[in-house]
Amino acid sequence: MHPIFLPFLGDSKLNNISLFAGATGDILPDSLPSVPGTLPHFLKEPEDSYIIKSNPIKLLCRAVPALQIFFKCNGEWVHQNEHVSREYMDQNTGLKVREVLINVSRQQVEDFHGPEDYWCLCVAWSHLGTSKSRKATVHIAYLRKNFEQDPQGKEVPIKGMIVLHCRPPEGVPTAEVEWLKNEELVSSLTDDNIDTRADHNLIINEARLSDSGNYTCLASNIVAKRRSATATVVVFVNGGWSLWTEWSPCNVPCGRGVQKRSRTCTNPAPLNGGAFCQGMSVQKITCNVLCPIDGGWEKWSEWTACSVQCERQRRRECNNPPPRHRGIMCEGPSNATENCTGGMCTQNGKLLHDVKPQSMDGSNDVALYSGLGSGVIVVAVLVVAVMLYRRSQSNYGVDVIDSSALTGGFQSFTFKTTRQGSPLLLNSSLQPELTVGRTYSSPICFKDSIDNKELFDPLPDNKVKVQSSFMVSLGVADRAEYHAPKGHPPETFPRGLNRDYSNSTVERRSTKKGLLTPNGPPLTPTKDQMRTTGVFGHLGGRLVVPNTGVSLLVPHGAITEDTSWEMCMVINQGESSFQTEEGCEILLGPEVTYGPRGLDLSSPVAMTIAHCAEVDTENWNIQLKRKTQDNSWEEVMSVEDESTFCYCLMDSSSCHLLLDQPGSYALVGEPLTQAAVKRLKLAVFGSMGATPMHYSLRVYCVDDTPYAFQGVVATETSRGGQLLEEPKMLPFRGNTFSLQVYIQDVPQFLWSIKPFTTCQEFSFSQVWCSNQKPLHCAFSLERNSPTTTQLSCKISVRQVKGHEQILQVYTSVAESKKESVPFFTQTDCTVTSQAGPKAFKIPLSIRQRICATFDTANAKGKDWQLLAQKLHLDRNLSYFLKQQSPSAVILSLWEARHQDTGDLDSLASALEEIGKIHSKSTAAKSQEDPESDLVHHLGTGSPGNPVCGMGELTQS
């Protein structure tokens, strides 16, 4: 009920108060102030307030002197019943103080719709009139969850400025902003380098290494606190060169040599992903060291005149040339002295012809007889020596004469080698034998056909018989022969890579179709190689798409007897029909289709697809998807789930599938965390540019699957590119950071590169969602001089906040066209399908015995589940349970998993272990358990033929 005011004569104000009191039902006879005639003044006025959640707020008003105090909200009086009044005596002034309190609820504020905010004021009455308080507004407090702008991570150089923007969520009252660094409060009061006052932004004037960290914007008001996304700030240091060292001594003792000096990228060293120093770390200059010149003698001088001592002398000087530059002095004497009278000089120095001879005749006779006697003795010794020599030679009876030299032809002979057990020989126990029939049977290891040409070219029609212990152990043939055409050397093939060792004779092919070695031509993929077909019957077989990591195994018995199907397998080379959903899912391998439609099989086929994921269930959700008739993709299963209609086995680089229905399949991955990793293959190629002075380097980043790399091979083959470094693998994390490619250490005095092109970048989405398509960037270099023929540099490929790989380039650049560097080192792939037993590692008879043994459970518990456990295939057992022969399906999966290794030993070991565990005695084992027989037959099983790109299909 609102108060009503009426005019009265006399003391009108007092009458009005009385009527007001009567109207409200409150009579206050003791409310008159002790000091009349004063307007009320407020000791406390209502304050602005905020309603938190659903809690009402209290508005308080206190005045003196006051007969009554009432609240007025939004222009209307608040009912008296909603007021809480209290009156007390002020001890200091002796006046009575009146205090009034009301509650305002959230509902009242929400129901109010006016041009202004919800407001309230209080009105106080006294004998002289009324007084009004200030308006107090009432708001509903809130703070929204999402920031209007989250701070973003940055990479800044040291001493650069860091600005982190933050716009807090909308709220009432306005939120206050604080900054946290590594969960600790950042204050500008303690650090003059930091400013947090400018529009909620964090400003670091000069970045220091200690400023690296995780920054969070914290917004709060009376309702709640909100945290922004964390922004990682990395303060990096670009590398700087140290001073050059002193030049090293010349590296040759004399003549033209080289001096070096070096510097290191340590002033400062690059930190936190900073750029490596640009330029050369080593400089070289030519130097000339004067070679030592040894002294040489001049000609002798003329002899001096004969002296009174019967001697003459001569001299020579060491001046032809004189020794220089540490040369050696002349050897020998510089002076020579000799008797100048022929020895006829007496002791007193007089010549003999000046002395009268005393017994000249007697001396001459003695000399004559002495000479004759000496001659006789010498002749006698010679005669005796000749006779003894002739006697010793007569003991042989005949002279040694090489009869082959007389006839001029080749005679039969044999020889034995002294190099026994050489590991380079196919069978070192066999002995060579060379006959006139021009058949050479020997443990020869052909290393190079050029070397063998000199050995076999003189023979017009060679037949080389190579006895291989590897072939003998397989029981293929007692002796494999290799026939070479006339005028051609025998073809080389390394051990274990002969084209078809099940044939006893291998005909020579052209070099281009031969074994692809590192010095041979590159393997060029064609569209035909992405499709393979084969006709299969009851015995089954295998399909392989060469060099893609994709194969299909059709097990024995999958096709009914007296029936055959022409089956095909195709890899989609065009634009992928798989579309990612919200950018989350990516292709981990190629899209593979097998058929035909309507294919009726009694057991599943085993398909193998190479993938590029680092398999980790905590970081990946990997699914198998199948294309529907309307070209959309549906999920078949997750690789970690169990299913009764499909089986999926993930290895580190391949996925093995057991499938019942033909169609198009793809392996799709969804990253669950930023730690998810997919593998990239990096390769660098080079070729001449548009002009002879230009050279182009191309760096490829492609998913690490054999199929994906085929696109690179095709592109570079058409360009005539050269592979300059062995391809390398780079783990690429799903952390939303880009991939950067740098070219470093280009010799600036030999080559020039355009400014600002030394670093190129792929965005994260380009790399992560490449879907088996290659990405590449190019660096164009120009020679400073036509005489420059060498190029050396480094290619650095790194993910920001991730891994890094270095590709070292060192190549010879020539204007003439060079042969392309090969991309693979494997055999020429021509066999893409095999039918029948030769397509399998496990011989058919052994396979049937294993199935008969393990398909039926017995008292010892030896059933297919134990076989799956020992072969490490014991997950999703419900799938095997629904198969007609679980053991056969398990063996098909084992065949697909080991198609590259041919590891029959693991199967034999598993069977042997099963036999040991469940056999009680040797006798019982020989009578009841067939495992030992199976193990024996596995060791001597029939060989299979190698399928292209999948290795040999047997274990020797």
GROMACS .gro file of C-alpha atoms in nm, residues 563-916:
model
  354
  563THR     CA    1   3.627  -7.252  -6.083
  564SER     CA    2   3.866  -6.972  -6.171
  565TRP     CA    3   3.843  -6.596  -6.132
  566GLU     CA    4   4.035  -6.320  -6.304
  567MET     CA    5   4.113  -6.097  -6.007
  568CYS     CA    6   4.258  -5.747  -6.017
  569MET     CA    7   4.402  -5.497  -5.773
  570VAL     CA    8   4.420  -5.122  -5.848
  571ILE     CA    9   4.569  -4.824  -5.664
  572ASN     CA   10   4.387  -4.496  -5.714
  573GLN     CA   11   4.642  -4.260  -5.871
  574GLY     CA   12   4.406  -3.969  -5.933
  575GLU     CA   13   4.275  -3.712  -5.690
  576SER     CA   14   4.172  -3.885  -5.372
  577SER     CA   15   3.796  -3.930  -5.335
  578PHE     CA   16   3.838  -3.942  -4.960
  579GLN     CA   17   3.738  -3.612  -4.801
  580THR     CA   18   3.851  -3.525  -4.452
  581GLU     CA   19   3.588  -3.436  -4.197
  582GLU     CA   20   3.666  -3.102  -4.036
  583GLY     CA   21   4.031  -3.155  -4.118
  584CYS     CA   22   4.071  -3.431  -3.858
  585GLU     CA   23   4.113  -3.751  -4.060
  586ILE     CA   24   4.397  -3.815  -4.303
  587LEU     CA   25   4.494  -4.094  -4.539
  588LEU     CA   26   4.774  -4.310  -4.402
  589GLY     CA   27   4.822  -4.517  -4.717
  590PRO     CA   28   4.695  -4.547  -5.076
  591GLU     CA   29   4.337  -4.623  -5.173
  592VAL     CA   30   4.332  -4.986  -5.289
  593THR     CA   31   4.058  -5.164  -5.482
  594TYR     CA   32   4.039  -5.537  -5.543
  595GLY     CA   33   3.776  -5.728  -5.734
  596PRO     CA   34   3.588  -5.812  -5.944
  597ARG     CA   35   3.246  -5.738  -5.806
  598GLY     CA   36   3.048  -6.046  -5.726
  599LEU     CA   37   3.363  -6.237  -5.630
  600ASP     CA   38   3.252  -6.544  -5.433
  601LEU     CA   39   3.515  -6.672  -5.189
  602SER     CA   40   3.482  -6.933  -4.916
  603SER     CA   41   3.758  -6.779  -4.700
  604PRO     CA   42   3.893  -6.424  -4.665
  605VAL     CA   43   4.178  -6.282  -4.869
  606ALA     CA   44   4.476  -6.114  -4.700
  607MET     CA   45   4.553  -5.762  -4.822
  608THR     CA   46   4.867  -5.573  -4.718
  609ILE     CA   47   4.883  -5.190  -4.737
  610ALA     CA   48   5.188  -4.987  -4.634
  611HIS     CA   49   5.115  -4.691  -4.405
  612CYS     CA   50   5.304  -4.388  -4.270
  613ALA     CA   51   5.183  -4.366  -3.909
  614GLU     CA   52   5.384  -4.418  -3.591
  615VAL     CA   53   5.134  -4.661  -3.442
  616ASP     CA   54   5.032  -4.559  -3.091
  617THR     CA   55   4.680  -4.620  -2.962
  618GLU     CA   56   4.706  -4.331  -2.716
  619ASN     CA   57   4.770  -4.080  -2.994
  620TRP     CA   58   4.592  -4.227  -3.298
  621ASN     CA   59   4.247  -4.356  -3.383
  622ILE     CA   60   4.312  -4.558  -3.698
  623GLN     CA   61   4.014  -4.688  -3.895
  624LEU     CA   62   3.958  -4.900  -4.202
  625LYS     CA   63   3.706  -4.743  -4.439
  626ARG     CA   64   3.531  -4.874  -4.750
  627LYS     CA   65   3.382  -4.683  -5.041
  628THR     CA   66   3.007  -4.723  -5.091
  629GLN     CA   67   2.816  -4.725  -5.418
  630ASP     CA   68   2.750  -4.351  -5.393
  631ASN     CA   69   3.128  -4.285  -5.366
  632SER     CA   70   3.109  -4.197  -4.998
  633TRP     CA   71   3.323  -4.366  -4.735
  634GLU     CA   72   3.188  -4.575  -4.448
  635GLU     CA   73   3.374  -4.706  -4.148
  636VAL     CA   74   3.442  -5.078  -4.149
  637MET     CA   75   3.620  -5.104  -3.815
  638SER     CA   76   3.873  -4.941  -3.590
  639VAL     CA   77   4.202  -5.128  -3.584
  640GLU     CA   78   4.187  -5.159  -3.204
  641ASP     CA   79   3.830  -5.291  -3.199
  642GLU     CA   80   3.726  -5.652  -3.233
  643SER     CA   81   3.502  -5.750  -3.520
  644THR     CA   82   3.362  -6.072  -3.662
  645PHE     CA   83   3.343  -5.951  -4.023
  646CYS     CA   84   3.692  -5.802  -4.066
  647TYR     CA   85   4.040  -5.841  -3.918
  648CYS     CA   86   4.311  -5.575  -3.903
  649LEU     CA   87   4.672  -5.629  -3.789
  650MET     CA   88   4.893  -5.319  -3.761
  651ASP     CA   89   5.270  -5.352  -3.795
  652SER     CA   90   5.518  -5.066  -3.777
  653SER     CA   91   5.501  -4.993  -4.150
  654SER     CA   92   5.223  -5.214  -4.291
  655CYS     CA   93   4.863  -5.302  -4.220
  656HIS     CA   94   4.743  -5.658  -4.290
  657LEU     CA   95   4.370  -5.704  -4.354
  658LEU     CA   96   4.150  -6.010  -4.380
  659LEU     CA   97   3.860  -5.919  -4.609
  660ASP     CA   98   3.552  -6.105  -4.730
  661GLN     CA   99   3.405  -5.849  -4.971
  662PRO     CA  100   3.574  -5.692  -5.274
  663GLY     CA  101   3.574  -5.314  -5.299
  664SER     CA  102   3.782  -5.002  -5.236
  665TYR     CA  103   3.953  -4.971  -4.900
  666ALA     CA  104   4.160  -4.702  -4.731
  667LEU     CA  105   4.341  -4.671  -4.401
  668VAL     CA  106   4.242  -4.346  -4.226
  669GLY     CA  107   4.392  -4.193  -3.914
  670GLU     CA  108   4.248  -3.940  -3.670
  671PRO     CA  109   4.498  -3.782  -3.428
  672LEU     CA  110   4.382  -3.792  -3.069
  673THR     CA  111   4.663  -3.577  -2.928
  674GLN     CA  112   4.930  -3.345  -3.060
  675ALA     CA  113   5.182  -3.623  -2.998
  676ALA     CA  114   5.048  -3.819  -3.297
  677VAL     CA  115   5.330  -3.873  -3.550
  678LYS     CA  116   5.330  -3.962  -3.915
  679ARG     CA  117   5.650  -4.042  -4.103
  680LEU     CA  118   5.775  -3.828  -4.390
  681LYS     CA  119   6.035  -3.928  -4.647
  682LEU     CA  120   6.272  -3.650  -4.750
  683ALA     CA  121   6.469  -3.651  -5.074
  684VAL     CA  122   6.671  -3.390  -5.263
  685PHE     CA  123   6.714  -3.393  -5.642
  686GLY     CA  124   6.915  -3.172  -5.873
  687SER     CA  125   6.931  -3.086  -6.240
  688MET     CA  126   7.059  -2.814  -6.467
  689GLY     CA  127   6.847  -2.500  -6.485
  690ALA     CA  128   6.718  -2.293  -6.775
  691THR     CA  129   7.070  -2.180  -6.863
  692PRO     CA  130   7.406  -2.357  -6.825
  693MET     CA  131   7.491  -2.122  -6.540
  694HIS     CA  132   7.186  -2.218  -6.332
  695TYR     CA  133   7.132  -2.527  -6.122
  696SER     CA  134   6.808  -2.629  -5.951
  697LEU     CA  135   6.775  -2.817  -5.621
  698ARG     CA  136   6.435  -2.969  -5.541
  699VAL     CA  137   6.346  -3.096  -5.195
  700TYR     CA  138   6.053  -3.338  -5.162
  701CYS     CA  139   5.849  -3.410  -4.850
  702VAL     CA  140   5.617  -3.706  -4.897
  703ASP     CA  141   5.437  -3.958  -4.679
  704ASP     CA  142   5.675  -4.243  -4.598
  705THR     CA  143   5.511  -4.516  -4.806
  706PRO     CA  144   5.658  -4.683  -5.115
  707TYR     CA  145   5.354  -4.580  -5.322
  708ALA     CA  146   5.377  -4.213  -5.228
  709PHE     CA  147   5.743  -4.201  -5.329
  710GLN     CA  148   5.648  -4.326  -5.678
  711GLY     CA  149   5.505  -3.982  -5.756
  712VAL     CA  150   5.844  -3.830  -5.682
  713VAL     CA  151   6.015  -4.092  -5.897
  714ALA     CA  152   5.784  -4.024  -6.191
  715THR     CA  153   5.827  -3.647  -6.170
  716GLU     CA  154   6.206  -3.655  -6.142
  717THR     CA  155   6.245  -3.916  -6.412
  718SER     CA  156   6.064  -3.690  -6.657
  719ARG     CA  157   6.285  -3.397  -6.553
  720GLY     CA  158   6.609  -3.591  -6.569
  721GLY     CA  159   6.671  -3.523  -6.203
  722GLN     CA  160   6.950  -3.677  -6.000
  723LEU     CA  161   6.908  -3.810  -5.649
  724LEU     CA  162   7.180  -3.626  -5.456
  725GLU     CA  163   7.143  -3.789  -5.112
  726GLU     CA  164   6.995  -4.105  -4.969
  727PRO     CA  165   6.630  -4.030  -4.873
  728LYS     CA  166   6.576  -3.987  -4.500
  729MET     CA  167   6.280  -4.022  -4.264
  730LEU     CA  168   6.144  -3.733  -4.056
  731PRO     CA  169   5.883  -3.783  -3.779
  732PHE     CA  170   5.617  -3.513  -3.824
  733ARG     CA  171   5.405  -3.438  -3.519
  734GLY     CA  172   5.042  -3.329  -3.524
  735ASN     CA  173   5.116  -3.019  -3.315
  736THR     CA  174   4.990  -2.765  -3.577
  737PHE     CA  175   5.343  -2.630  -3.638
  738SER     CA  176   5.477  -2.581  -3.988
  739LEU     CA  177   5.764  -2.747  -4.175
  740GLN     CA  178   6.062  -2.533  -4.271
  741VAL     CA  179   6.327  -2.607  -4.535
  742TYR     CA  180   6.661  -2.424  -4.523
  743ILE     CA  181   6.958  -2.429  -4.759
  744GLN     CA  182   7.285  -2.369  -4.578
  745ASP     CA  183   7.660  -2.351  -4.635
  746VAL     CA  184   7.639  -2.254  -5.002
  747PRO     CA  185   7.990  -2.132  -5.108
  748GLN     CA  186   7.921  -1.764  -5.165
  749PHE     CA  187   8.233  -1.708  -5.373
  750LEU     CA  188   8.131  -1.987  -5.612
  751TRP     CA  189   7.750  -1.975  -5.613
  752SER     CA  190   7.483  -1.711  -5.565
  753ILE     CA  191   7.121  -1.754  -5.459
  754LYS     CA  192   6.839  -1.504  -5.469
  755PRO     CA  193   6.796  -1.307  -5.145
  756PHE     CA  194   6.521  -1.419  -4.906
  757THR     CA  195   6.488  -1.759  -5.075
  758THR     CA  196   6.715  -1.959  -4.845
  759CYS     CA  197   6.421  -2.058  -4.625
  760GLN     CA  198   6.089  -2.196  -4.750
  761GLU     CA  199   5.798  -2.319  -4.547
  762PHE     CA  200   5.506  -2.562  -4.574
  763SER     CA  201   5.205  -2.495  -4.356
  764PHE     CA  202   5.098  -2.764  -4.115
  765SER     CA  203   4.782  -2.846  -4.309
  766GLN     CA  204   4.977  -2.886  -4.634
  767VAL     CA  205   5.201  -3.149  -4.481
  768TRP     CA  206   4.954  -3.319  -4.249
  769CYS     CA  207   4.676  -3.350  -4.509
  770SER     CA  208   4.895  -3.426  -4.812
  771ASN     CA  209   4.714  -3.761  -4.851
  772GLN     CA  210   5.001  -3.945  -5.023
  773LYS     CA  211   5.071  -3.655  -5.264
  774PRO     CA  212   5.429  -3.522  -5.275
  775LEU     CA  213   5.516  -3.168  -5.169
  776HIS     CA  214   5.830  -2.999  -5.293
  777CYS     CA  215   6.015  -2.670  -5.290
  778ALA     CA  216   6.298  -2.557  -5.516
  779PHE     CA  217   6.615  -2.356  -5.470
  780SER     CA  218   6.766  -2.191  -5.780
  781LEU     CA  219   7.142  -2.133  -5.770
  782GLU     CA  220   7.365  -1.956  -6.020
  783ARG     CA  221   7.733  -2.020  -6.079
  784ASN     CA  222   7.957  -1.719  -6.049
  785SER     CA  223   8.199  -1.867  -6.298
  786PRO     CA  224   8.162  -2.125  -6.578
  787THR     CA  225   8.463  -2.307  -6.434
  788THR     CA  226   8.272  -2.398  -6.116
  789THR     CA  227   8.197  -2.769  -6.135
  790GLN     CA  228   8.133  -2.864  -5.772
  791LEU     CA  229   7.839  -2.784  -5.546
  792SER     CA  230   7.832  -2.860  -5.176
  793CYS     CA  231   7.568  -2.744  -4.930
  794LYS     CA  232   7.330  -2.867  -4.663
  795ILE     CA  233   6.951  -2.890  -4.673
  796SER     CA  234   6.792  -2.865  -4.329
  797VAL     CA  235   6.431  -2.981  -4.296
  798ARG     CA  236   6.271  -2.929  -3.956
  799GLN     CA  237   5.933  -2.896  -3.800
  800VAL     CA  238   5.890  -2.602  -3.566
  801LYS     CA  239   5.907  -2.748  -3.214
  802GLY     CA  240   5.975  -3.088  -3.372
  803HIS     CA  241   6.242  -3.303  -3.531
  804GLU     CA  242   6.507  -3.204  -3.786
  805GLN     CA  243   6.692  -3.387  -4.064
  806ILE     CA  244   6.999  -3.279  -4.260
  807LEU     CA  245   7.047  -3.371  -4.627
  808GLN     CA  246   7.410  -3.328  -4.730
  809VAL     CA  247   7.455  -3.233  -5.096
  810TYR     CA  248   7.788  -3.281  -5.270
  811THR     CA  249   7.766  -3.320  -5.644
  812SER     CA  250   7.954  -3.248  -5.963
  813VAL     CA  251   7.780  -2.999  -6.189
  814ALA     CA  252   7.853  -3.034  -6.559
  815GLU     CA  253   7.686  -2.882  -6.861
  816SER     CA  254   7.681  -3.211  -7.045
  817LYS     CA  255   7.386  -3.436  -6.982
  818LYS     CA  256   7.451  -3.699  -6.722
  819GLU     CA  257   7.273  -4.022  -6.642
  820SER     CA  258   7.015  -3.995  -6.371
  821VAL     CA  259   7.096  -4.138  -6.035
  822PRO     CA  260   6.883  -4.447  -5.956
  823PHE     CA  261   6.609  -4.430  -5.698
  824PHE     CA  262   6.589  -4.798  -5.601
  825THR     CA  263   6.833  -5.082  -5.564
  826GLN     CA  264   6.617  -5.382  -5.635
  827THR     CA  265   6.547  -5.613  -5.924
  828ASP     CA  266   6.347  -5.517  -6.228
  829CYS     CA  267   5.989  -5.595  -6.140
  830THR     CA  268   5.811  -5.806  -6.396
  831VAL     CA  269   5.640  -6.074  -6.183
  832THR     CA  270   5.324  -5.921  -6.037
  833SER     CA  271   5.114  -6.234  -5.988
  834GLN     CA  272   5.177  -6.595  -5.899
  835ALA     CA  273   4.927  -6.876  -5.890
  836GLY     CA  274   4.946  -7.210  -5.721
  837PRO     CA  275   5.179  -7.346  -5.451
  838LYS     CA  276   5.480  -7.140  -5.564
  839ALA     CA  277   5.307  -6.825  -5.435
  840PHE     CA  278   5.318  -6.947  -5.075
  841LYS     CA  279   5.599  -6.998  -4.829
  842ILE     CA  280   5.428  -7.287  -4.651
  843PRO     CA  281   5.402  -7.596  -4.874
  844LEU     CA  282   5.045  -7.710  -4.933
  845SER     CA  283   5.090  -8.050  -4.769
  846ILE     CA  284   5.229  -7.895  -4.451
  847ARG     CA  285   4.953  -7.635  -4.447
  848GLN     CA  286   4.688  -7.906  -4.467
  849ARG     CA  287   4.851  -8.104  -4.184
  850ILE     CA  288   4.866  -7.796  -3.961
  851CYS     CA  289   4.498  -7.724  -4.023
  852ALA     CA  290   4.402  -8.084  -3.954
  853THR     CA  291   4.602  -8.077  -3.629
  854PHE     CA  292   4.481  -7.749  -3.482
  855ASP     CA  293   4.129  -7.698  -3.618
  856THR     CA  294   3.991  -7.967  -3.384
  857ALA     CA  295   4.044  -7.918  -3.012
  858ASN     CA  296   4.177  -8.216  -2.818
  859ALA     CA  297   4.235  -8.308  -2.458
  860LYS     CA  298   4.577  -8.143  -2.456
  861GLY     CA  299   4.431  -7.808  -2.557
  862LYS     CA  300   4.626  -7.794  -2.880
  863ASP     CA  301   4.382  -7.600  -3.093
  864TRP     CA  302   4.395  -7.302  -3.325
  865GLN     CA  303   4.386  -7.056  -3.033
  866LEU     CA  304   4.721  -7.188  -2.909
  867LEU     CA  305   4.857  -7.163  -3.265
  868ALA     CA  306   4.743  -6.800  -3.284
  869GLN     CA  307   4.903  -6.727  -2.948
  870LYS     CA  308   5.241  -6.870  -3.047
  871LEU     CA  309   5.235  -6.678  -3.377
  872HIS     CA  310   5.147  -6.356  -3.191
  873LEU     CA  311   4.810  -6.328  -3.365
  874ASP     CA  312   4.595  -6.381  -3.055
  875ARG     CA  313   4.375  -6.069  -3.066
  876ASN     CA  314   4.023  -6.053  -3.206
  877LEU     CA  315   3.990  -6.430  -3.175
  878SER     CA  316   3.616  -6.403  -3.234
  879TYR     CA  317   3.692  -6.340  -3.602
  880PHE     CA  318   3.882  -6.669  -3.639
  881LEU     CA  319   3.610  -6.852  -3.447
  882LYS     CA  320   3.349  -6.789  -3.716
  883GLN     CA  321   3.575  -6.922  -3.994
  884GLN     CA  322   3.532  -7.271  -4.132
  885SER     CA  323   3.903  -7.339  -4.078
  886PRO     CA  324   4.049  -7.096  -3.821
  887SER     CA  325   4.399  -7.239  -3.863
  888ALA     CA  326   4.394  -7.178  -4.240
  889VAL     CA  327   4.299  -6.812  -4.189
  890ILE     CA  328   4.571  -6.772  -3.924
  891LEU     CA  329   4.829  -6.917  -4.163
  892SER     CA  330   4.712  -6.682  -4.442
  893LEU     CA  331   4.760  -6.387  -4.209
  894TRP     CA  332   5.104  -6.519  -4.113
  895GLU     CA  333   5.193  -6.553  -4.485
  896ALA     CA  334   5.092  -6.191  -4.551
  897ARG     CA  335   5.286  -6.065  -4.250
  898HIS     CA  336   5.611  -6.246  -4.343
  899GLN     CA  337   5.601  -6.211  -4.722
  900ASP     CA  338   5.916  -5.996  -4.723
  901THR     CA  339   6.128  -6.201  -4.485
  902GLY     CA  340   6.037  -6.557  -4.571
  903ASP     CA  341   6.082  -6.642  -4.205
  904LEU     CA  342   5.971  -7.005  -4.189
  905ASP     CA  343   6.187  -7.050  -3.880
  906SER     CA  344   5.938  -6.858  -3.665
  907LEU     CA  345   5.657  -7.092  -3.770
  908ALA     CA  346   5.874  -7.396  -3.711
  909SER     CA  347   5.979  -7.265  -3.370
  910ALA     CA  348   5.616  -7.205  -3.273
  911LEU     CA  349   5.517  -7.559  -3.366
  912GLU     CA  350   5.818  -7.700  -3.185
  913GLU     CA  351   5.733  -7.504  -2.872
  914ILE     CA  352   5.375  -7.631  -2.880
  915GLY     CA  353   5.505  -7.986  -2.905
  916LYS     CA  354   5.744  -7.939  -2.610
   0.00000   0.00000   0.00000
